[in-house]
Coordinates of C-alpha atoms and ligand atoms in Angstrom, one line a residue:
X18 CA 14.9 5.0 -19.8
X19 CA 16.6 1.8 -21.1
X20 CA 20.3 1.6 -20.4
X21 CA 20.5 4.6 -18.0
X22 CA 17.9 3.1 -15.8
X23 CA 19.5 -0.3 -15.7
X24 CA 22.8 1.3 -14.8
X25 CA 21.1 3.4 -12.2
X26 CA 19.4 0.4 -10.6
X27 CA 22.7 -1.5 -10.7
X28 CA 24.6 1.3 -9.0
X29 CA 21.8 1.7 -6.5
X30 CA 22.0 -2.0 -5.6
X31 CA 25.8 -1.6 -5.1
X32 CA 25.1 0.9 -2.4
X33 CA 25.5 4.3 -4.2
X34 CA 23.6 6.9 -2.3
X35 CA 20.2 7.5 -4.0
X36 CA 20.4 11.3 -3.8
X37 CA 23.7 11.4 -5.7
X38 CA 22.4 8.9 -8.3
X39 CA 19.4 11.1 -8.7
X40 CA 21.5 14.2 -9.4
X41 CA 23.7 12.4 -12.0
X42 CA 20.8 10.8 -13.8
X43 CA 18.7 13.9 -13.9
X44 CA 21.6 15.4 -15.7
X45 CA 21.8 12.4 -18.1
X46 CA 18.1 12.1 -19.1
X47 CA 16.9 15.4 -17.8
X48 CA 13.3 14.4 -17.0
X49 CA 13.5 12.1 -14.1
X50 CA 11.1 14.1 -11.9
X51 CA 8.5 14.0 -14.5
X52 CA 8.6 10.2 -14.6
X53 CA 8.1 9.6 -10.9
X54 CA 4.6 8.8 -9.6
X55 CA 3.8 11.1 -6.6
X56 CA 4.2 9.4 -3.3
X57 CA 1.6 10.1 -0.6
X58 CA 3.2 10.8 2.7
X59 CA 1.9 10.9 6.2
X60 CA 0.0 8.6 8.5
X61 CA -2.5 6.2 7.1
X62 CA -3.2 4.5 10.4
X63 CA -6.7 6.0 10.1
X64 CA -7.4 3.7 7.2
X65 CA -8.5 0.8 9.3
X66 CA -10.9 2.7 11.5
X67 CA -13.1 4.5 8.9
X68 CA -14.3 3.7 5.4
X69 CA -10.8 3.5 3.8
X70 CA -11.9 5.3 0.6
X71 CA -12.4 8.6 2.5
X72 CA -8.7 9.2 3.3
X73 CA -8.0 8.2 -0.3
X74 CA -10.2 11.0 -1.5
X75 CA -8.3 13.6 0.6
X76 CA -5.0 12.2 -0.8
X77 CA -6.3 12.4 -4.3
X78 CA -7.0 16.1 -3.9
X79 CA -3.4 16.6 -2.8
X80 CA -1.5 14.2 -5.0
X81 CA -3.7 13.9 -8.2
X82 CA -4.9 11.2 -10.5
X83 CA -2.3 8.7 -9.7
X84 CA -0.2 8.4 -6.6
X85 CA 1.6 5.7 -4.5
X86 CA 0.6 4.8 -1.0
X87 CA 3.0 2.7 1.1
X88 CA 2.2 0.8 4.3
X89 CA 5.2 -1.0 5.6
X90 CA 6.3 -3.5 2.9
X91 CA 3.2 -3.1 0.9
X92 CA 2.6 -0.4 -1.7
X93 CA -0.4 0.5 -3.8
X94 CA -1.0 2.8 -6.7
X95 CA -4.2 4.7 -6.3
X96 CA -5.8 5.7 -9.6
X97 CA -8.5 8.5 -9.8
X98 CA -8.0 9.6 -13.4
X99 CA -10.5 8.7 -16.1
X100 CA -7.9 8.3 -18.8
X101 CA -5.7 6.0 -16.7
X102 CA -8.7 4.0 -15.5
X103 CA -9.7 3.5 -19.2
X104 CA -6.2 2.4 -20.1
X105 CA -6.2 -0.2 -17.3
X106 CA -9.8 -1.4 -17.6
X107 CA -10.2 -1.3 -21.3
X108 CA -7.4 -0.3 -23.7
X109 CA -4.7 -2.5 -22.2
X110 CA -6.9 -4.7 -20.0
X111 CA -4.9 -7.9 -21.0
X112 CA -2.0 -6.6 -19.0
X113 CA -3.9 -6.5 -15.7
X114 CA -5.3 -9.2 -13.4
X115 CA -7.6 -9.2 -10.3
X116 CA -4.5 -9.5 -8.1
X117 CA -5.3 -9.4 -4.3
X118 CA -9.0 -9.5 -5.0
X119 CA -8.6 -13.1 -6.3
X120 CA -6.5 -14.0 -3.2
X121 CA -9.1 -12.6 -0.8
X122 CA -12.1 -14.2 -2.4
X123 CA -10.6 -17.6 -3.2
X124 CA -12.1 -19.3 -0.2
X125 CA -15.7 -18.5 -1.4
X126 CA -15.5 -17.8 -5.1
X127 CA -12.6 -20.1 -6.2
X128 CA -12.2 -19.5 -9.9
X129 CA -15.6 -17.9 -10.3
X130 CA -16.1 -15.2 -12.9
X131 CA -15.2 -12.2 -10.7
X132 CA -11.8 -13.4 -9.5
X133 CA -10.9 -15.5 -12.5
X134 CA -8.2 -14.4 -14.9
X135 CA -6.8 -15.4 -18.3
X136 CA -8.2 -18.4 -20.2
X137 CA -10.6 -19.5 -17.4
X138 CA -12.2 -16.1 -17.3
X139 CA -12.4 -16.0 -21.1
X140 CA -14.2 -19.4 -21.3
X141 CA -16.6 -18.7 -18.4
X142 CA -17.5 -15.2 -19.5
X143 CA -18.5 -16.7 -22.9
X144 CA -20.6 -19.3 -21.2
X145 CA -22.3 -17.0 -18.7
X146 CA -23.0 -13.7 -20.6
X147 CA -25.5 -15.4 -23.0
X148 CA -27.6 -16.6 -20.0
X149 CA -28.5 -13.0 -19.1
X150 CA -30.1 -12.3 -22.5
X151 CA -33.0 -9.9 -22.9
X152 CA -35.7 -12.4 -22.7
X153 CA -34.3 -13.7 -19.4
X154 CA -34.1 -10.1 -18.0
X155 CA -37.7 -9.5 -19.1
X156 CA -38.8 -12.7 -17.3
X157 CA -37.1 -11.4 -14.1
X158 CA -39.2 -8.2 -14.0
X159 CA -42.1 -10.3 -12.6
X160 CA -39.9 -11.8 -10.0
X161 CA -38.6 -8.4 -8.9
X162 CA -42.2 -7.3 -8.6
X163 CA -43.3 -10.3 -6.5
X164 CA -40.4 -10.0 -4.1
X165 CA -40.9 -6.3 -3.7
X166 CA -44.5 -6.9 -3.0
X167 CA -43.6 -9.2 -0.1
X168 CA -41.5 -6.4 1.3
X169 CA -44.4 -4.0 0.8
X170 CA -46.6 -6.4 2.9
X171 CA -44.0 -6.4 5.6
X172 CA -43.8 -2.6 5.6
X173 CA -47.6 -2.4 5.6
X174 CA -47.6 -4.2 9.0
X175 CA -44.9 -1.9 10.3
X176 CA -46.9 1.2 9.1
X177 CA -50.1 -0.1 10.8
X178 CA -48.2 -0.8 14.1
X179 CA -46.4 2.5 14.0
X180 CA -43.1 0.6 14.3
X181 CA -39.9 2.0 12.8
X182 CA -38.0 -0.3 10.4
X183 CA -34.3 -0.9 9.7
X184 CA -34.2 -0.7 5.9
X185 CA -30.7 -1.9 5.2
X186 CA -31.3 -5.4 6.5
X187 CA -34.7 -5.6 4.7
X188 CA -33.0 -4.6 1.4
X189 CA -30.4 -7.2 2.0
X190 CA -33.1 -9.8 2.4
X191 CA -35.1 -8.6 -0.6
X192 CA -32.1 -8.9 -2.9
X193 CA -31.1 -12.2 -1.4
X194 CA -34.5 -13.6 -2.2
X195 CA -34.3 -12.2 -5.8
X196 CA -30.8 -13.4 -6.6
X197 CA -31.5 -16.9 -5.2
X198 CA -34.4 -17.4 -7.6
X199 CA -32.7 -15.6 -10.5
X200 CA -29.4 -17.5 -10.3
X201 CA -30.4 -21.1 -9.2
X202 CA -34.1 -21.2 -8.7
X203 CA -33.9 -21.3 -4.9
X204 CA -36.4 -19.7 -2.6
X205 CA -34.4 -18.3 0.4
X206 CA -37.6 -16.6 1.5
X207 CA -35.4 -14.6 3.8
X208 CA -37.9 -11.8 4.2
X209 CA -40.1 -14.2 6.2
X210 CA -37.7 -17.0 7.5
X211 CA -34.4 -17.3 9.1
X212 CA -33.3 -20.7 8.0
X213 CA -29.8 -22.2 8.4
X214 CA -28.9 -21.5 4.8
X215 CA -29.7 -17.8 5.1
X216 CA -27.5 -17.5 8.1
X217 CA -24.8 -19.5 6.3
X218 CA -24.9 -16.9 3.4
X219 CA -24.4 -14.1 5.9
X220 CA -21.6 -15.8 7.7
X221 CA -19.7 -16.3 4.4
X222 CA -20.4 -12.7 3.4
X223 CA -19.1 -11.4 6.7
X224 CA -15.9 -13.4 6.4
X225 CA -15.3 -12.1 2.8
X226 CA -15.7 -8.5 4.2
X227 CA -13.4 -9.2 7.1
X228 CA -10.7 -10.5 4.8
X229 CA -11.1 -7.5 2.5
X230 CA -10.1 -5.1 5.2
X231 CA -7.7 -7.3 7.3
X232 CA -4.1 -6.1 7.5
X233 CA -2.8 -9.7 7.5
X234 CA -4.1 -13.0 6.2
X235 CA -4.3 -14.8 9.6
X236 CA -6.8 -17.3 8.1
X237 CA -3.8 -18.8 6.2
X238 CA -2.2 -20.0 9.4
X239 CA -3.0 -23.7 9.4
X240 CA -3.8 -24.2 13.1
X241 CA -5.9 -21.1 13.1
X242 CA -8.4 -22.7 10.8
X243 CA -8.9 -25.6 13.2
X244 CA -9.0 -23.7 16.6
X245 CA -10.8 -20.5 15.8
X246 CA -14.6 -21.1 16.4
X247 CA -15.4 -18.4 13.8
X248 CA -13.3 -20.1 11.2
X249 CA -15.0 -23.4 11.9
X250 CA -18.3 -21.7 11.6
X251 CA -17.3 -20.3 8.2
X252 CA -16.2 -23.7 7.1
X253 CA -19.5 -25.2 8.1
X254 CA -21.4 -22.4 6.4
X255 CA -19.5 -23.0 3.1
X256 CA -20.2 -26.7 3.3
X257 CA -23.9 -26.1 3.8
X258 CA -24.1 -23.7 0.9
X259 CA -22.1 -26.0 -1.4
X260 CA -24.2 -29.0 -0.5
X261 CA -27.3 -26.9 -1.2
X262 CA -25.8 -25.9 -4.6
X263 CA -25.1 -29.5 -5.4
X264 CA -28.7 -30.5 -4.7
X265 CA -30.0 -27.6 -6.8
X266 CA -27.6 -28.6 -9.7
X267 CA -28.9 -32.2 -9.5
X268 CA -32.5 -31.1 -9.5
X269 CA -31.9 -28.8 -12.4
X270 CA -30.0 -31.6 -14.3
X271 CA -33.0 -33.9 -13.9
X272 CA -35.4 -31.2 -15.2
X273 CA -33.2 -30.6 -18.2
X274 CA -33.0 -34.3 -19.0
X275 CA -36.8 -34.6 -19.0
X276 CA -37.3 -31.6 -21.2
X277 CA -37.8 -31.9 -25.0
X278 CA -34.8 -29.7 -25.3
X279 CA -34.6 -27.1 -28.1
X280 CA -31.7 -25.1 -26.9
X281 CA -31.3 -21.7 -28.7
X282 CA -29.9 -18.3 -28.0
X283 CA -32.7 -16.8 -26.0
X284 CA -33.8 -20.1 -24.4
X285 CA -35.8 -19.6 -21.2
X286 CA -37.5 -22.5 -19.3
X287 CA -40.9 -21.1 -18.1
X288 CA -40.9 -23.1 -14.9
X289 CA -37.3 -22.3 -14.0
X290 CA -35.9 -19.3 -15.9
X291 CA -32.7 -19.3 -13.7
X292 CA -29.2 -18.8 -15.0
X293 CA -28.3 -22.3 -13.7
X294 CA -31.0 -23.8 -15.9
X295 CA -29.7 -22.0 -19.0
X296 CA -26.1 -23.1 -18.2
X297 CA -27.1 -26.8 -17.7
X298 CA -29.3 -26.8 -20.8
X299 CA -26.5 -25.3 -22.8
X300 CA -24.3 -28.3 -21.8
X301 CA -22.3 -26.9 -18.9
X302 CA -20.4 -29.6 -17.0
X303 CA -22.6 -30.1 -13.9
X304 CA -20.0 -32.1 -12.0
X305 CA -17.5 -29.3 -12.1
X306 CA -16.4 -27.1 -9.2
X307 CA -16.3 -24.3 -11.8
X308 CA -20.1 -24.2 -12.1
X309 CA -20.5 -24.0 -8.3
X310 CA -17.8 -21.3 -8.1
X311 CA -19.7 -19.3 -10.7
X312 CA -23.1 -19.7 -9.0
X313 CA -21.6 -18.6 -5.7
X314 CA -19.9 -15.6 -7.4
X315 CA -23.2 -14.5 -8.9
X316 CA -25.0 -15.0 -5.6
X317 CA -22.6 -12.7 -3.8
X318 CA -22.1 -10.2 -6.7
X319 CA -25.8 -9.7 -7.2
X320 CA -26.9 -9.6 -3.6
X321 CA -24.7 -7.2 -1.7
X322 CA -24.4 -4.7 -4.4
X323 CA -28.1 -4.2 -5.1
X324 CA -28.9 -4.1 -1.3
X325 CA -26.4 -1.3 -0.9
X326 CA -27.7 0.6 -3.9
X327 CA -31.3 0.5 -2.4
X328 CA -30.0 1.5 1.0
X329 CA -28.1 4.6 -0.1
X330 CA -30.9 5.5 -2.6
X331 CA -33.4 5.7 0.3
X332 CA -31.0 7.6 2.4
X333 CA -30.5 10.1 -0.3
X334 CA -34.2 10.4 -0.9
X335 CA -34.9 11.0 2.7
X336 CA -33.0 14.3 2.4
X337 CA -34.6 15.5 -0.8
X338 CA -38.4 15.6 -0.6
X339 CA -38.7 17.4 -3.9
X340 CA -37.0 14.4 -5.7
X341 CA -39.4 12.1 -4.0
X342 CA -42.4 14.1 -5.2
X343 CA -41.2 14.0 -8.8
X344 CA -40.5 10.3 -8.4
X345 CA -44.0 9.6 -7.1
X346 CA -45.6 11.6 -9.9
X347 CA -43.8 9.6 -12.5
X348 CA -44.6 6.2 -10.8
X349 CA -48.3 7.1 -10.4
X350 CA -48.7 8.1 -14.0
X351 CA -46.7 5.3 -15.5
X352 CA -47.7 2.4 -13.3
X353 CA -50.8 3.4 -11.5
X354 CA -51.6 0.4 -9.5
X355 CA -50.1 -2.3 -11.8
X356 CA -47.0 -4.5 -11.4
X357 CA -44.2 -3.1 -13.5
X358 CA -43.4 -4.8 -16.9
X359 CA -40.4 -4.7 -19.2
X360 CA -42.1 -1.9 -21.2
X361 CA -42.3 0.3 -18.1
X362 CA -38.5 0.2 -17.8
X363 CA -38.2 2.6 -20.7
X364 CA -40.9 4.9 -19.3
X365 CA -39.7 5.1 -15.7
X366 CA -37.0 7.6 -16.8
X367 CA -36.8 9.8 -13.7
X368 CA -36.7 6.7 -11.5
X369 CA -33.8 5.4 -13.6
X370 CA -32.0 8.8 -13.2
X371 CA -32.5 8.6 -9.4
X372 CA -30.7 5.2 -9.4
X373 CA -28.0 6.5 -11.8
X374 CA -27.3 9.4 -9.5
X375 CA -27.3 7.2 -6.4
X376 CA -24.8 4.9 -8.1
X377 CA -22.6 8.0 -8.7
X378 CA -22.6 9.1 -5.1
X379 CA -22.4 5.6 -3.6
X380 CA -20.6 3.3 -6.1
X381 CA -20.7 -0.4 -5.1
X382 CA -17.9 -1.4 -4.8
X383 CA -16.2 2.0 -4.2
X384 CA -12.8 0.8 -5.6
X385 CA -11.8 -1.7 -8.3
X386 CA -8.7 -3.8 -7.7
X387 CA -6.1 -4.8 -10.3
X388 CA -2.5 -6.0 -10.6
X389 CA -0.1 -5.3 -13.5
X390 CA 1.1 -8.5 -15.3
X391 CA 3.7 -6.6 -17.3
X392 CA 5.6 -3.3 -17.4
X393 CA 3.3 -0.5 -18.8
X394 CA 3.1 3.2 -19.3
X395 CA 0.3 5.1 -17.5
X396 CA 0.1 8.5 -19.1
X397 CA 3.6 9.8 -18.6
X398 CA 4.5 7.3 -15.9
X399 CA 6.3 4.0 -16.5
X400 CA 5.1 1.3 -14.1
X401 CA 6.5 -2.2 -13.3
X402 CA 4.9 -5.6 -13.5
X403 CA 3.5 -6.8 -10.2
X404 CA 2.1 -3.4 -8.9
X405 CA -1.2 -3.5 -7.1
X406 CA -3.8 -0.9 -8.1
X407 CA -6.9 0.6 -6.5
X408 CA -9.0 2.4 -9.1
X409 CA -11.1 4.6 -6.9
X410 CA -14.5 4.9 -8.5
X411 CA -15.5 6.9 -5.4
X412 CA -12.9 9.6 -6.4
X413 CA -13.8 9.5 -10.1
X414 CA -17.5 9.9 -9.2
X415 CA -16.9 12.8 -6.7
X416 CA -14.1 14.6 -8.4
X417 CA -14.5 18.4 -8.3
X418 CA -12.6 18.5 -11.6
X419 CA -15.0 16.2 -13.4
X420 CA -18.4 17.2 -12.0
X421 CA -20.3 20.3 -11.2
X422 CA -21.5 20.2 -7.5
X423 CA -19.9 16.8 -7.3
X424 CA -21.3 16.0 -3.8
X425 CA -24.9 17.1 -4.6
X426 CA -27.6 14.5 -5.1
X427 CA -29.1 15.9 -8.3
X428 CA -30.8 13.4 -10.6
X429 CA -31.6 16.4 -12.8
X430 CA -27.9 16.4 -13.9
X431 CA -28.9 13.5 -16.2
X432 CA -31.4 14.9 -18.8
X433 CA -34.5 12.7 -19.3
X434 CA -34.1 12.9 -23.1
X435 CA -30.4 12.1 -23.0
X436 CA -28.8 8.7 -22.9
X437 CA -28.6 6.6 -19.8
X438 CA -25.2 7.4 -18.4
X439 CA -22.5 4.6 -18.6
X440 CA -18.8 4.1 -18.8
X441 CA -18.5 4.8 -22.5
X442 CA -20.7 7.8 -22.9
X443 CA -19.2 9.4 -19.8
X444 CA -15.6 8.7 -20.9
X445 CA -14.7 6.6 -17.8
X446 CA -15.5 9.3 -15.3
X447 CA -18.7 7.2 -14.4
X448 CA -18.1 3.5 -13.7
X449 CA -20.9 2.1 -11.5
X450 CA -20.6 -1.3 -13.3
X451 CA -16.9 -1.1 -14.2
X452 CA -15.8 -0.9 -17.8
X453 CA -14.1 -2.7 -20.6
X454 CA -14.2 -6.5 -21.0
X455 CA -14.7 -7.2 -17.3
X456 CA -17.7 -4.9 -17.0
X457 CA -20.5 -6.3 -14.8
X458 CA -22.6 -9.0 -16.6
X459 CA -25.6 -8.1 -14.4
X460 CA -25.8 -4.4 -15.1
X461 CA -29.2 -4.5 -16.9
X462 CA -30.6 -7.0 -14.4
X463 CA -29.5 -4.9 -11.5
X464 CA -30.8 -1.6 -12.9
X465 CA -34.2 -3.0 -13.5
X466 CA -34.3 -4.7 -10.1
X467 CA -33.5 -1.4 -8.5
X468 CA -36.0 0.6 -10.6
X469 CA -38.8 -1.9 -9.8
X470 CA -38.1 -1.9 -6.1
X471 CA -37.8 1.9 -5.8
X472 CA -41.0 2.5 -8.0
X473 CA -43.1 0.0 -6.0
X474 CA -42.0 1.2 -2.6
X475 CA -42.4 5.0 -3.2
X476 CA -45.8 4.3 -4.8
X477 CA -47.1 2.8 -1.6
X478 CA -45.2 4.5 1.2
X479 CA -43.5 7.7 2.4
X480 CA -40.1 7.1 4.1
X481 CA -38.5 9.4 6.6
X482 CA -35.5 9.0 8.9
X483 CA -36.9 7.7 12.2
X484 CA -37.0 10.0 15.2
X485 CA -33.8 9.4 17.2
X486 CA -32.4 7.2 14.4
X487 CA -28.6 6.6 14.8
X488 CA -26.5 8.9 12.5
X489 CA -26.0 7.3 9.1
X490 CA -22.2 6.8 8.7
X491 CA -20.3 4.7 6.2
X492 CA -18.1 1.6 6.7
X493 CA -16.7 -0.7 4.0
X494 CA -16.6 -4.3 3.3
X495 CA -16.9 -5.1 -0.4
X496 CA -19.7 -2.6 -0.7
X497 CA -20.5 0.5 1.4
X498 CA -22.6 -0.3 4.5
X499 CA -24.0 2.0 7.1
X500 CA -22.4 1.6 10.6
X501 CA -25.7 1.3 12.5
X502 CA -28.4 0.7 10.0
X503 CA -30.9 2.9 8.2
X504 CA -33.8 3.3 10.6
X505 CA -36.9 4.8 9.0
X506 CA -40.5 5.6 9.7
X507 CA -42.8 4.3 7.0
X508 CA -46.2 5.7 6.4
X509 CA -48.8 4.6 3.9
X510 CA -49.4 6.9 1.0
X511 CA -53.0 7.6 0.1
X512 CA -53.6 5.0 -2.6
X513 CA -52.6 6.6 -5.9
X514 CA -55.3 7.0 -8.5
X515 CA -54.9 4.9 -11.6
X516 CA -53.9 7.4 -14.3
X517 CA -53.0 5.7 -17.6
X518 CA -50.6 7.8 -19.7
X519 CA -53.1 8.3 -22.5
X520 CA -55.4 10.3 -20.2
X521 CA -53.0 13.2 -20.4
X522 CA -53.1 13.3 -24.1
X523 CA -56.9 13.3 -24.1
X524 CA -56.9 16.1 -21.7
X525 CA -54.7 18.3 -23.9
X526 CA -56.9 17.4 -26.9
X527 CA -59.9 18.5 -25.0
X528 CA -58.3 21.7 -24.1
X529 CA -57.2 22.4 -27.6
X530 CA -60.7 22.4 -28.8
Ligands
LIG605 C1 -18.6 -7.3 -12.1 C2 -21.1 -3.8 -10.0 C3 -25.1 -6.5 -9.9 C4 -22.5 -10.2 -11.6 C5 -19.0 -6.1 -11.6 C6 -18.1 -5.0 -11.5 C7 -18.8 -4.0 -10.9 C8 -20.1 -4.5 -10.6 C9 -18.3 -2.6 -10.6 C10 -16.7 -4.9 -12.1 C11 -15.7 -5.4 -11.1 C12 -14.3 -5.2 -11.6 O1 -14.0 -4.7 -12.7 O2 -13.3 -5.5 -10.8 C13 -22.4 -4.2 -9.8 C14 -23.4 -3.4 -9.2 C15 -24.6 -4.2 -9.1 C16 -24.2 -5.5 -9.7 C17 -23.3 -2.0 -8.7 C18 -25.9 -3.9 -8.6 C19 -26.4 -2.7 -8.5 C20 -24.7 -7.8 -10.4 C21 -25.6 -8.9 -10.6 C22 -24.9 -9.9 -11.1 C23 -23.5 -9.5 -11.2 C24 -27.1 -8.8 -10.3 C25 -25.3 -11.3 -11.5 C26 -26.5 -11.7 -11.9 C27 -21.2 -9.8 -11.9 C28 -20.2 -10.6 -12.4 C29 -19.0 -9.8 -12.6 C30 -19.4 -8.4 -12.1 C31 -20.2 -12.1 -12.7 C32 -17.7 -10.1 -13.1 C33 -17.6 -10.0 -14.6 C34 -16.2 -10.3 -15.2 O3 -15.2 -10.2 -14.5 O4 -16.2 -10.7 -16.3 N1 -20.2 -5.8 -11.0 N2 -22.9 -5.5 -10.1 N3 -23.5 -8.2 -10.8 N4 -20.8 -8.5 -11.7 FE1 -21.9 -6.9 -11.0

C-alpha cells in the first residue's frame, strides 16, 4: 500500500468514481481484491429479534473467518478465525481495547477490571489476580458445597410436593449467593429471601443487558434519566448496591485493622476469606471508587456467567441420559455421600469434561468485544485504527472446519487422560474464558464451582424437562439466556451407596487370587 493508497484515498475524496479508481489501482499494485475484507450483504434487521450471534454464524459460513457487517453508519468486523483471534487477544493485544463494551458497562462497572484499559487495567490486574490464589480457591470449595446444599434442600421440597421447578432462576440465585460471599463476604441468601438488595442486583443486570442490545444509547439523553421511571429505578438500585458495598468495605477495614496482620502471598482470613478482605489486607485504598468498581465487576462477572453455564449444562444433560449415567457413576464412586473437597476436583474428570463440553456449545459470553487502537494487519488484511470487533466465540466453538460433529454434545471428545482443554492447548479454537493477558481471572474458581454444583445435584436427583415445559430457546444479554426458563421435573435418586475408590482395587485384588 503506502503511496498508492494515499493517492487513491485522496482522489476518492476529490470525487473520482470508486470503480474507475479500483480499476487503475488494481493495475498499479495488482492485488487489491486480496486485501479487501469480505463485506456481508443483505438484511440484518433480524438481529434485534433473535439471539444476534445466530445470524452471525450463518454469515460466517458464507463469508469466512473475517468479514465486515454494516448497519447504517456503524460497521463491525466479525472474527471467527482462531489465528486472527489469537493475534487480537494475545500476540498483539496491546493494540486493542474493550471499545464499546467499556461504553456500555460504564454506568455499573466504571473503570473495573473488565472494561478498564491501559495503565488502570495493568495496575488493577496486578492487584486482583493474587487474591484468587490456590489456597483461596480451595477455601471456596466448602462454600460451593454449602450453597449447593441449600439448593438441594429446596429441590427436595419440590420433589416431595411433585412440583416442577424453573432451574434458570434457581441457578441465578445459587451463583449470586456464592459470588456475594466469595467476593465481599456478603450473604445475599437469595435462594431463601427476596430482599431489596437482591432485587437491586437484578435491576442493574437487566439494564446492562438492555444496553448491550440497544440500537441507540437513549440513556445518554439528559432528560431521559430524570423522567423515565425505569432509569430512576436503575439509579436507586445502583445507589443501594454502592451503599451496601461501602458498608462492607468499612466492616472489612475494621476487621483488618484489628488483625495481627501477617500479610503474605497466600494470605486467607479464616473468618472472611473474601477477595475484598485480601485486597484490603494487601493495602488497597478503601476510599477509592476503583475498589467499588472492581467489586461490582466481579459480582456481575462471576454471577451471570456461572448461572448460564449451569442452565445450559442441565439442558444438554436432559437430552443425553447416557451422559447422565456416566456422570452419576463417577460422582457416586468419587464422592459417595461426602461434601466435595479440593482433592476431588482432580478426580471428578468426567464431570469436568461435561462442563468443558457445555462451555464449548454455550460459551458465556458468546462474543468478545474489542476496538483497534492502531492500524494493524490481520492475516492478509490491513485494518485501520478505530475498528470495532466482535470475536465470535460461538462461531469458533461450533465451526464445522474446526470440530468433528461440531453441534453434538459429546463430552467424550475430551479424553479423560488428556489435558483439560483451554485456549492454549486448543490453539484458540476454544475460548470459554477468553485468552491472552485479559483472560478471565476467575476461570479456576468458576470451573470448580460448576463441578461442585453439577456433582452434588446429579448425585441426589434426576432431572427431566417438565411435561408441557415451554420450548428452550436462546436470547442474549451479556450471556445466553433461555427465552422462557428451563422448567424441569426433579425426582429424588435412591440414595447412592458410599463406595470409596479403594474398594474397587480390593475387588480386583480379590479376583486376581
Ligand atoms: C474475564 C468468562 C467467571 C472475573 C472473562 C472473559 C471471559 C470470561 C470469556 C474474557 C473477556 C474478554 O476478553 O473480553 C467467564 C466464565 C465464567 C467466569 C464463562 C464462569 C463460568 C468469573 C468469575 C469471576 C470472573 C467467578 C470473579 C471471581 C472476571 C474478570 C475478567 C473476566 C475480572 C476481566 C479480566 C481482565 O480483563 O483482565 N471472563 N468468567 N469471571 N472474568 Fe470471567
